[in-house]
């Protein structure tokens, strides 16, 4: 291909654009331009030596710049939605998405948008999708948003109260809900994120009989398993495991006597150690139980509980827990946002509370939300009241704090698709925090 | 400008109509359908990509995705049915070529169709959970072409036929094969497996079953293995050229099973060419081939190992039990070493230095070496021979190599204490007669023994070296303090610590007066400087240099044993002496006396004495006199004693007995050690533990252990349990 041939002239909706085949190649084969310039297609130039495309020229200009520089600048006069539609036509929507915000860094987050939801009542959970969308559980319904924050049909499981929700991939959402006694309703279902239809309902069988159950916390592993804490009416207390591909139940870890698994607040699959972290916490139970389950051996390989621990005046009750495999420890947080650490390598460890100042104490809002923890690429996040703290480094020092004084306390937050979503307990609103793209120089 | 405006308006108007025009979808679809026809007819040059893309986009946008999708399925199916007919029509050879050509066409068409339907592929298909265009195209090809009745079996047979032709030496179009196989793989793993792989493996198994049967009837083992190896390589080559890599394990398994596993035993045991004869003839190439091929099949190496082990054991047993071989201990050991070298080489060159084979070799040696109870003695004799003369002039590394090899044999010995006994004897002889060639070599071997068996094993041997050194110093001081002795016969005394040296029955003889004076002087000196010691003369171990003048005045210096010296000195005062007279005068034990007389009177070239009557053996009634006619080329004459280098039968018995005697305290010590820590133990366990503890020195005999236990019970070290009589208890 000679240099001359590299020049390409377009007539888009009446406006002339000139560019090069090299620039267009940035669109990739899997786009309109990729197909158009494939040698199989004998392109016909019209009388003016140009290719005519019957689309909006303003948007084309923005997208052509995106192909030229890899960055996205949308003039105020162009509605975002219009741009997205045009990008979808050319097959450039993924380019737009990845140019819209930068790679996630907890210390550089900027508030991008706040979205007001529709359902009243307490928010239960918010979960970030893999490509920048999110879903928000309110009572017995889950609202699904794509990365453009367009809302898709909401999902529900027999309109039962939702306990947890999670993304399997950008197309599929799993929802865990309470059972309705005697009706076989509730349990766990797989939904299409784009259409909201129920695609599959997961079942628990106990002694070859199918039982209705309440699905609690969820976790997914990279080898296509789904874990959920389960509560049935007789013996089906424990952790169920399903195959994401077949949808069949493949395992069940029955709750041992004197320990709590079926009521768990949090499950976390640990890839490195091939274990599942299960945490059942106050106030769901009177005591806190944290354990690591090895499903191959059917064993609790590590356990910690505060049974019998004397309650101090501060009443340091663990409110959330997260395992950090790199440092072989579990991080916990109490209601005053004190961080504590438990060593995973010894079985008889106690919590080492960090001596961070307790500024929060005495300034508790009327309706407190319990703190939540998240870990993302070596950064630790902890929510408390209306702000989220970011901790970094081996000693987990506080490096940033995200706050927006509107909507009340943060009841849940989630990181994914290079975005952080924070759900507020009042006003029914959630925030989207993004990292801006890298500076020019 | 106005022109463009017009066009814009036109399209606006068109769009508005869309919603109201029930025929809109049909019209648009017709355009797209036409395009698909053109693409399949290689006539796409007249098509406008932009227009088609836009039309497909509009159909999806206006909710006609379903219609577009069904239309695509119908159109593509009808084209594929036509293609199917044209492939079916191709006869003979061009069949595969036609299939390949059409497959390439289909891929190209599919790509172009997917290009214009890209928007549908991206939006409508995932949300309605339909099959994406590319996959759909493959599925339709599979259903209409590959699964067509008239093509399916024909395709399979053609492919198998080509493989068969290649196996029988013909050249086939591998490129074409590769393309067709690749097509099957592109259509999915199950298509490849069912449509080709499984029948291919079956046919291959049949082929190799027949072929291996032919080979095994007419080839020797080496040739068979060569052919099998070649076949295996051919299959891997084929795999690299046109089969899927996932089939590698499967097809090699077929060849391995049919050509090797099924004939394994027959190959190993093949007469005159099997494993045994390969081992005999050091056929490294064939052995290596057998190893690499058999390694591929279950139990293959184990079979080789078993046969090799029994072969080594059999030949080894022959070697160590052959009475011919027992005549020369040095050669006996040399043969063992050669045998070990031979198998080390085989394992190294042909068996990949496989640890399991090395272990098998070691255990075989251990097994047969101990079949001959004299092995420990012989090995010590071999060392003796090497350290006496063999090492002269040899460079240090060679010495080390030989000693290392000996140590290796030593490791195989079960009765290491017997070796120690002999070694001590032989070392004593070497040291006392000053025959050791290299002090370094001696010490090096001691160090090796020490690392192997521990300090205890060698402490006495080391003591012997110390004695030698001390004696040298003592003699210097003795002569320095008694300068008047310079005129008399020179005496060299080696003071041997009792216990460090092989104990000898304390037989002494009457020394000649000249000698006994000096000896007494030394005794007085020695006991004077070392109080509390006892000194007794071991005359049976000494040597002497004496000067003699014979009939014609010829002078010689004779190197003789102490006993011989005593005898010869008698002839200073008498010309003829009877045997009885000599025996009386010297009091040398009869057997020793006979031996020493024999070596002086009956050995040609060394016969300083003559006897009457002339005969080979010494009789009680013989008379002896000086041989005046004695001549020798040399001034110095060494008169050896006729000694059996190997032990005689009674000596052997004696050594044996001493060994057994020495073992008793060791067994007892082991029992006490074990019981002290265990407090109580039953009979069988105690036997096992004791045997294990003593393994590094000797193989303890269970009956002997039992006797020792009983003796310990008598002496109140242990007691039997009152209820369980098999249980022993330690008494502190």
Coordinates of N, CA and C in Angstrom, one line a residue, chain B residues 247-436:
Chain B
X247 N -3.9 -34.9 19.4 CA -3.9 -36.3 19.1 C -2.6 -37.0 19.4
X248 N -1.6 -36.2 19.7 CA -0.3 -36.8 19.9 C -0.3 -38.0 20.8
X249 N -0.7 -37.7 22.1 CA -0.7 -38.7 23.1 C -1.5 -40.0 22.6
X250 N -2.6 -39.7 22.0 CA -3.5 -40.9 21.6 C -2.8 -41.8 20.5
X251 N -2.3 -41.1 19.5 CA -1.7 -42.0 18.4 C -0.4 -42.6 18.9
X252 N 0.4 -41.9 19.7 CA 1.6 -42.6 20.1 C 1.2 -43.7 21.1
X253 N 0.2 -43.5 21.8 CA -0.3 -44.6 22.7 C -0.6 -45.8 21.9
X254 N -1.3 -45.6 20.7 CA -1.7 -46.7 19.9 C -0.4 -47.5 19.4
X255 N 0.6 -46.7 18.9 CA 1.8 -47.4 18.4 C 2.5 -48.1 19.6
X256 N 2.6 -47.4 20.7 CA 3.2 -48.0 21.9 C 2.6 -49.3 22.3
X257 N 1.2 -49.2 22.3 CA 0.5 -50.4 22.8 C 0.7 -51.6 21.8
X258 N 0.5 -51.3 20.5 CA 0.5 -52.4 19.5 C 1.9 -52.9 19.3
X259 N 2.8 -52.0 19.2 CA 4.2 -52.4 18.8 C 5.1 -52.8 19.9
X260 N 4.8 -52.2 21.1 CA 5.7 -52.5 22.2 C 5.1 -53.3 23.3
X261 N 4.0 -52.6 23.9 CA 3.4 -53.3 25.1 C 3.0 -54.7 24.8
X262 N 2.4 -54.9 23.6 CA 1.9 -56.3 23.4 C 2.9 -57.3 23.1
X263 N 4.1 -56.8 22.8 CA 5.2 -57.8 22.5 C 6.4 -57.7 23.5
X264 N 6.1 -57.0 24.5 CA 7.2 -56.6 25.4 C 8.0 -57.8 25.9
X265 N 7.3 -58.8 26.4 CA 8.0 -60.0 27.0 C 8.7 -60.7 26.0
X266 N 8.0 -60.9 24.8 CA 8.6 -61.7 23.8 C 9.9 -61.0 23.3
X267 N 9.9 -59.7 23.2 CA 11.1 -59.0 22.8 C 12.2 -59.1 23.8
X268 N 11.9 -58.9 25.0 CA 12.9 -59.0 26.1 C 13.6 -60.4 26.1
X269 N 12.8 -61.4 26.0 CA 13.3 -62.7 26.1 C 13.7 -63.4 24.8
X270 N 13.7 -62.6 23.7 CA 14.0 -63.1 22.4 C 15.4 -63.8 22.4
X271 N 15.4 -65.0 21.9 CA 16.6 -65.8 22.0 C 17.7 -65.2 21.1
X272 N 18.9 -65.2 21.6 CA 20.1 -64.7 20.9 C 20.0 -63.2 20.5
X273 N 19.0 -62.5 20.8 CA 19.0 -61.1 20.5 C 18.2 -60.3 21.6
X274 N 17.7 -60.9 22.5 CA 16.9 -60.2 23.5 C 17.8 -59.4 24.5
X275 N 17.2 -59.0 25.6 CA 17.9 -58.2 26.5 C 19.2 -58.8 27.0
X276 N 19.1 -60.1 27.4 CA 20.3 -60.7 28.0 C 21.5 -60.7 27.0
X277 N 21.2 -61.0 25.8 CA 22.4 -61.0 24.9 C 22.9 -59.6 24.5
X278 N 21.9 -58.6 24.6 CA 22.4 -57.2 24.4 C 23.3 -56.8 25.6
X279 N 22.9 -57.3 26.8 CA 23.7 -56.9 27.9 C 25.1 -57.6 27.8
X280 N 25.1 -58.9 27.4 CA 26.3 -59.6 27.2 C 27.3 -58.9 26.3
X281 N 26.7 -58.4 25.1 CA 27.5 -57.9 24.1 C 27.7 -56.4 24.2
X282 N 27.2 -55.8 25.2 CA 27.3 -54.3 25.4 C 26.8 -53.6 24.2
X283 N 25.6 -53.9 23.8 CA 25.0 -53.2 22.6 C 24.3 -52.0 23.1
X284 N 25.1 -50.9 23.3 CA 24.5 -49.7 23.9 C 23.4 -49.1 23.0
X285 N 23.6 -49.1 21.7 CA 22.6 -48.5 20.8 C 21.2 -49.2 21.0
X286 N 21.2 -50.5 20.9 CA 20.0 -51.3 21.1 C 19.4 -51.1 22.4
X287 N 20.3 -51.1 23.4 CA 19.8 -51.0 24.8 C 19.1 -49.7 25.0
X288 N 19.8 -48.6 24.5 CA 19.2 -47.3 24.6 C 17.8 -47.2 24.0
X289 N 17.8 -47.9 22.8 CA 16.5 -47.9 22.1 C 15.4 -48.6 22.9
X290 N 15.8 -49.7 23.4 CA 14.8 -50.5 24.2 C 14.4 -49.7 25.4
X291 N 15.3 -49.0 26.0 CA 15.0 -48.2 27.2 C 14.0 -47.1 26.8
X292 N 14.3 -46.3 25.8 CA 13.5 -45.2 25.4 C 12.1 -45.6 25.0
X293 N 12.1 -46.8 24.3 CA 10.7 -47.2 23.8 C 9.9 -47.8 25.0
X294 N 10.6 -48.6 25.8 CA 9.8 -49.3 26.8 C 9.4 -48.3 27.9
X295 N 10.2 -47.2 28.0 CA 9.8 -46.2 29.0 C 8.4 -45.7 28.7
X296 N 8.0 -45.7 27.5 CA 6.7 -45.1 27.1 C 5.5 -46.0 27.5
X297 N 5.8 -47.2 27.8 CA 4.6 -48.1 28.2 C 4.6 -48.4 29.6
X298 N 3.4 -48.7 30.2 CA 3.4 -49.0 31.6 C 4.2 -50.3 31.9
X299 N 4.9 -50.3 33.0 CA 5.7 -51.4 33.4 C 6.9 -51.8 32.5
X300 N 7.1 -51.0 31.4 CA 8.1 -51.3 30.5 C 9.5 -51.4 31.2
X301 N 9.8 -50.3 31.9 CA 11.1 -50.2 32.5 C 11.2 -51.3 33.6
X302 N 10.1 -51.5 34.2 CA 10.2 -52.5 35.3 C 10.6 -53.9 34.7
X303 N 10.0 -54.2 33.6 CA 10.4 -55.5 32.9 C 11.9 -55.5 32.6
X304 N 12.4 -54.4 32.0 CA 13.8 -54.4 31.7 C 14.6 -54.6 33.0
X305 N 14.2 -53.9 34.0 CA 14.9 -53.9 35.2 C 14.9 -55.4 35.8
X306 N 13.8 -56.0 35.8 CA 13.7 -57.3 36.3 C 14.7 -58.3 35.6
X307 N 14.6 -58.2 34.3 CA 15.4 -59.1 33.5 C 16.9 -58.8 33.7
X308 N 17.2 -57.5 33.7 CA 18.6 -57.1 33.9 C 19.1 -57.6 35.3
X309 N 18.2 -57.4 36.3 CA 18.6 -57.9 37.7 C 18.9 -59.4 37.7
X310 N 18.0 -60.1 37.1 CA 18.2 -61.6 37.2 C 19.4 -62.0 36.4
X311 N 19.6 -61.3 35.3 CA 20.8 -61.6 34.5 C 22.1 -61.3 35.3
X312 N 22.1 -60.2 35.9 CA 23.3 -59.9 36.7 C 23.5 -60.9 37.8
X313 N 22.4 -61.2 38.5 CA 22.5 -62.1 39.6 C 23.0 -63.5 39.1
X314 N 22.4 -63.9 38.0 CA 22.8 -65.3 37.5 C 24.3 -65.3 37.1
X315 N 24.7 -64.3 36.3 CA 26.1 -64.3 35.9 C 27.0 -64.0 37.1
X316 N 26.5 -63.2 38.0 CA 27.3 -62.9 39.2 C 27.5 -64.1 40.0
X317 N 26.4 -64.9 40.1 CA 26.5 -66.1 41.0 C 27.5 -67.1 40.4
X318 N 27.4 -67.2 39.1 CA 28.4 -68.1 38.4 C 29.8 -67.6 38.7
X319 N 30.0 -66.3 38.7 CA 31.3 -65.8 38.9 C 31.8 -66.1 40.3
X320 N 31.0 -65.8 41.3 CA 31.5 -66.0 42.6 C 31.5 -67.4 43.1
X321 N 30.8 -68.3 42.4 CA 30.8 -69.7 42.9 C 31.6 -70.6 42.1
X322 N 32.2 -70.1 41.0 CA 33.0 -70.9 40.1 C 34.3 -71.3 40.9
X323 N 34.6 -72.5 41.1 CA 35.8 -72.9 41.9 C 37.0 -72.5 41.2
X324 N 37.0 -72.4 39.9 CA 38.2 -71.9 39.2 C 38.6 -70.5 39.6
X325 N 37.6 -69.7 39.8 CA 37.8 -68.3 40.1 C 38.4 -68.1 41.5
X326 N 38.1 -69.1 42.4 CA 38.5 -68.9 43.8 C 40.0 -69.1 43.9
X327 N 40.6 -69.6 42.9 CA 42.1 -69.8 43.0 C 42.8 -68.5 43.1
X328 N 42.4 -67.5 42.4 CA 43.1 -66.3 42.4 C 42.2 -65.2 42.9
X329 N 42.4 -64.8 44.2 CA 41.5 -63.8 44.7 C 41.6 -62.4 44.0
X330 N 42.8 -62.1 43.6 CA 43.0 -60.8 42.9 C 42.2 -60.7 41.6
X331 N 42.3 -61.8 40.9 CA 41.6 -61.8 39.6 C 40.1 -61.9 39.9
X332 N 39.7 -62.6 40.9 CA 38.3 -62.7 41.3 C 37.7 -61.3 41.5
X333 N 38.4 -60.5 42.3 CA 37.9 -59.2 42.6 C 38.0 -58.3 41.4
X334 N 39.0 -58.5 40.6 CA 39.2 -57.7 39.4 C 38.0 -58.0 38.4
X335 N 37.5 -59.2 38.4 CA 36.4 -59.5 37.6 C 35.1 -58.9 38.1
X336 N 35.0 -58.9 39.4 CA 33.8 -58.2 40.0 C 33.8 -56.7 39.6
X337 N 35.0 -56.1 39.7 CA 35.1 -54.7 39.3 C 34.8 -54.5 37.8
X338 N 35.3 -55.4 37.0 CA 35.0 -55.2 35.6 C 33.5 -55.3 35.3
X339 N 32.9 -56.3 36.0 CA 31.5 -56.5 35.8 C 30.7 -55.2 36.2
X340 N 31.2 -54.6 37.3 CA 30.5 -53.4 37.8 C 30.7 -52.3 36.8
X341 N 31.9 -52.2 36.3 CA 32.2 -51.2 35.2 C 31.3 -51.3 34.0
X342 N 31.2 -52.6 33.6 CA 30.4 -52.9 32.4 C 29.0 -52.4 32.6
X343 N 28.4 -52.7 33.8 CA 27.0 -52.3 33.9 C 26.8 -50.8 34.2
X344 N 27.8 -50.3 34.9 CA 27.8 -48.8 35.0 C 27.8 -48.1 33.7
X345 N 28.6 -48.6 32.8 CA 28.6 -48.1 31.4 C 27.3 -48.2 30.8
X346 N 26.7 -49.4 30.9 CA 25.4 -49.6 30.2 C 24.3 -48.7 30.7
X347 N 24.3 -48.5 32.1 CA 23.3 -47.7 32.7 C 23.5 -46.2 32.3
X348 N 24.8 -45.9 32.2 CA 25.1 -44.5 31.9 C 24.8 -44.2 30.4
X349 N 25.3 -45.1 29.5 CA 25.1 -44.8 28.1 C 23.8 -45.2 27.5
X350 N 23.2 -46.2 28.1 CA 21.9 -46.7 27.4 C 20.7 -46.4 28.3
X351 N 20.9 -46.4 29.6 CA 19.7 -46.3 30.4 C 19.5 -44.9 31.1
X352 N 20.1 -43.9 30.4 CA 19.9 -42.6 30.9 C 20.2 -42.3 32.3
X353 N 21.2 -43.1 32.8 CA 21.6 -43.0 34.2 C 20.4 -43.1 35.2
X354 N 19.5 -43.9 34.8 CA 18.2 -44.0 35.6 C 18.5 -44.5 37.0
X355 N 18.1 -43.7 38.0 CA 18.3 -44.1 39.4 C 17.8 -45.5 39.7
X356 N 16.6 -45.8 39.2 CA 16.0 -47.1 39.6 C 16.9 -48.3 39.1
X357 N 17.5 -48.0 37.9 CA 18.4 -49.1 37.4 C 19.7 -49.1 38.2
X358 N 20.2 -48.0 38.7 CA 21.4 -48.0 39.5 C 21.1 -48.8 40.8
X359 N 19.9 -48.5 41.3 CA 19.5 -49.3 42.5 C 19.4 -50.8 42.3
X360 N 18.9 -51.1 41.1 CA 18.7 -52.5 40.8 C 20.1 -53.2 40.7
X361 N 21.0 -52.4 40.1 CA 22.4 -52.9 39.9 C 23.0 -53.2 41.3
X362 N 22.9 -52.2 42.1 CA 23.5 -52.3 43.5 C 22.9 -53.5 44.2
X363 N 21.6 -53.6 44.2 CA 21.0 -54.7 45.0 C 21.4 -56.1 44.4
X364 N 21.6 -56.1 43.1 CA 22.0 -57.4 42.5 C 23.4 -57.7 43.0
X365 N 24.3 -56.7 42.9 CA 25.7 -57.0 43.4 C 25.7 -57.4 44.8
X366 N 24.9 -56.7 45.6 CA 24.9 -57.0 47.0 C 24.4 -58.5 47.2
X367 N 23.5 -58.9 46.4 CA 22.9 -60.2 46.5 C 24.0 -61.3 46.2
X368 N 24.7 -61.1 45.0 CA 25.5 -62.3 44.7 C 26.9 -62.2 45.3
X369 N 27.4 -61.0 45.6 CA 28.7 -61.0 46.3 C 28.7 -61.7 47.6
X370 N 27.5 -61.6 48.3 CA 27.5 -62.2 49.6 C 27.2 -63.7 49.5
X371 N 26.9 -64.2 48.3 CA 26.7 -65.6 48.1 C 28.0 -66.4 48.5
X372 N 29.1 -65.7 48.2 CA 30.4 -66.4 48.5 C 30.9 -65.8 49.9
X373 N 31.0 -66.7 50.9 CA 31.5 -66.2 52.2 C 32.9 -65.7 52.2
X374 N 33.6 -66.0 51.1 CA 35.0 -65.5 51.1 C 35.2 -64.2 50.5
X375 N 34.1 -63.6 50.0 CA 34.2 -62.3 49.4 C 35.0 -61.3 50.2
X376 N 34.6 -61.1 51.5 CA 35.3 -60.1 52.3 C 36.8 -60.3 52.3
X377 N 37.2 -61.6 52.4 CA 38.6 -61.9 52.5 C 39.3 -61.5 51.1
X378 N 38.6 -61.9 50.1 CA 39.2 -61.7 48.7 C 39.3 -60.2 48.4
X379 N 38.4 -59.5 48.9 CA 38.4 -58.0 48.6 C 39.6 -57.4 49.4
X380 N 39.8 -57.9 50.6 CA 40.9 -57.4 51.4 C 42.2 -57.8 50.7
X381 N 42.3 -59.0 50.2 CA 43.5 -59.5 49.5 C 43.8 -58.7 48.3
X382 N 42.7 -58.3 47.6 CA 42.8 -57.5 46.4 C 43.5 -56.1 46.8
X383 N 43.0 -55.6 47.8 CA 43.5 -54.3 48.3 C 45.0 -54.5 48.7
X384 N 45.3 -55.6 49.4 CA 46.6 -56.0 49.8 C 47.5 -56.0 48.6
X385 N 47.1 -56.7 47.6 CA 47.9 -56.8 46.3 C 48.1 -55.5 45.7
X386 N 47.1 -54.6 45.7 CA 47.3 -53.3 45.1 C 48.2 -52.4 45.9
X387 N 48.0 -52.5 47.2 CA 48.9 -51.6 48.0 C 50.3 -52.2 48.2
X388 N 50.5 -53.4 47.9 CA 51.8 -54.0 48.0 C 52.6 -53.6 46.8
X389 N 52.1 -53.8 45.6 CA 52.9 -53.6 44.4 C 52.2 -52.9 43.3
X390 N 50.9 -53.2 43.2 CA 50.1 -52.7 42.1 C 50.2 -51.2 41.9
X391 N 50.3 -50.5 43.0 CA 50.2 -49.1 42.9 C 51.5 -48.4 42.6
X392 N 52.6 -49.2 42.6 CA 53.9 -48.6 42.3 C 53.8 -47.9 41.0
X393 N 54.3 -46.6 41.0 CA 54.3 -45.9 39.7 C 53.0 -45.3 39.3
X394 N 51.9 -45.9 39.9 CA 50.6 -45.4 39.4 C 50.4 -44.0 40.0
X395 N 49.8 -43.1 39.2 CA 49.6 -41.8 39.7 C 48.4 -41.7 40.7
X396 N 48.5 -40.7 41.5 CA 47.6 -40.7 42.7 C 46.1 -40.8 42.3
X397 N 45.7 -40.2 41.2 CA 44.3 -40.3 40.9 C 43.9 -41.7 40.6
X398 N 44.8 -42.5 39.9 CA 44.5 -43.9 39.6 C 44.3 -44.6 40.9
X399 N 45.2 -44.4 41.9 CA 45.1 -45.1 43.1 C 43.7 -44.8 43.7
X400 N 43.3 -43.5 43.7 CA 42.1 -43.2 44.3 C 40.9 -43.9 43.6
X401 N 41.0 -43.9 42.3 CA 39.9 -44.6 41.5 C 39.8 -46.0 41.9
X402 N 41.0 -46.7 42.0 CA 40.9 -48.1 42.3 C 40.3 -48.3 43.7
X403 N 40.8 -47.5 44.7 CA 40.3 -47.6 46.0 C 38.8 -47.3 46.1
X404 N 38.4 -46.3 45.3 CA 36.9 -46.0 45.3 C 36.1 -47.2 44.8
X405 N 36.6 -47.8 43.8 CA 35.9 -49.0 43.3 C 35.9 -50.1 44.3
X406 N 37.0 -50.2 45.0 CA 37.0 -51.3 46.1 C 36.0 -50.9 47.1
X407 N 35.9 -49.7 47.5 CA 35.0 -49.3 48.5 C 33.5 -49.6 48.1
X408 N 33.3 -49.4 46.8 CA 32.0 -49.7 46.3 C 31.6 -51.2 46.5
X409 N 32.6 -52.1 46.2 CA 32.4 -53.5 46.5 C 32.2 -53.7 48.0
X410 N 33.0 -53.0 48.8 CA 32.9 -53.1 50.2 C 31.5 -52.8 50.7
X411 N 30.9 -51.8 50.1 CA 29.5 -51.4 50.5 C 28.5 -52.5 50.3
X412 N 28.8 -53.4 49.3 CA 27.9 -54.5 49.1 C 28.0 -55.6 50.1
X413 N 29.1 -55.6 50.8 CA 29.3 -56.7 51.8 C 28.4 -56.6 52.9
X414 N 27.9 -57.8 53.3 CA 27.0 -57.8 54.5 C 27.9 -58.0 55.7
X415 N 28.9 -58.8 55.6 CA 29.8 -59.0 56.8 C 31.0 -58.1 56.7
X416 N 30.8 -56.9 57.0 CA 31.8 -55.9 57.0 C 32.9 -56.2 58.1
X417 N 32.4 -56.8 59.2 CA 33.4 -57.1 60.2 C 34.4 -58.1 59.8
X418 N 33.9 -59.0 59.0 CA 34.9 -60.1 58.5 C 35.9 -59.4 57.6
X419 N 35.5 -58.5 56.8 CA 36.5 -57.8 56.0 C 37.5 -57.1 56.9
X420 N 36.9 -56.5 58.0 CA 37.8 -55.7 58.9 C 38.9 -56.7 59.4
X421 N 38.4 -57.8 59.8 CA 39.4 -58.8 60.4 C 40.5 -59.1 59.4
X422 N 40.1 -59.4 58.2 CA 41.1 -59.7 57.2 C 42.0 -58.5 56.9
X423 N 41.3 -57.4 56.8 CA 42.1 -56.2 56.4 C 43.1 -55.9 57.5
X424 N 42.8 -56.2 58.7 CA 43.7 -55.9 59.8 C 44.9 -56.8 59.6
X425 N 44.6 -58.1 59.4 CA 45.7 -59.1 59.2 C 46.6 -58.6 58.1
X426 N 46.0 -58.3 57.0 CA 46.8 -58.0 55.8 C 47.6 -56.7 56.0
X427 N 46.9 -55.8 56.6 CA 47.6 -54.5 56.9 C 48.8 -54.8 57.8
X428 N 48.6 -55.6 58.8 CA 49.7 -55.9 59.8 C 50.9 -56.4 59.0
X429 N 50.6 -57.4 58.1 CA 51.7 -58.0 57.4 C 52.4 -56.9 56.5
X430 N 51.6 -56.1 55.9 CA 52.2 -55.1 55.0 C 53.1 -54.1 55.9
X431 N 52.6 -53.7 57.0 CA 53.3 -52.8 57.8 C 54.6 -53.4 58.4
X432 N 54.4 -54.6 58.9 CA 55.6 -55.2 59.6 C 56.7 -55.6 58.6
X433 N 56.3 -56.0 57.4 CA 57.3 -56.4 56.5 C 57.8 -55.2 55.7
X434 N 57.2 -54.0 56.0 CA 57.6 -52.8 55.3 C 57.2 -52.9 53.8
X435 N 56.1 -53.5 53.5 CA 55.8 -53.7 52.1 C 54.8 -52.7 51.6
X436 N 54.4 -51.9 52.5 CA 53.4 -50.9 51.9 C 54.1 -50.0 51.0

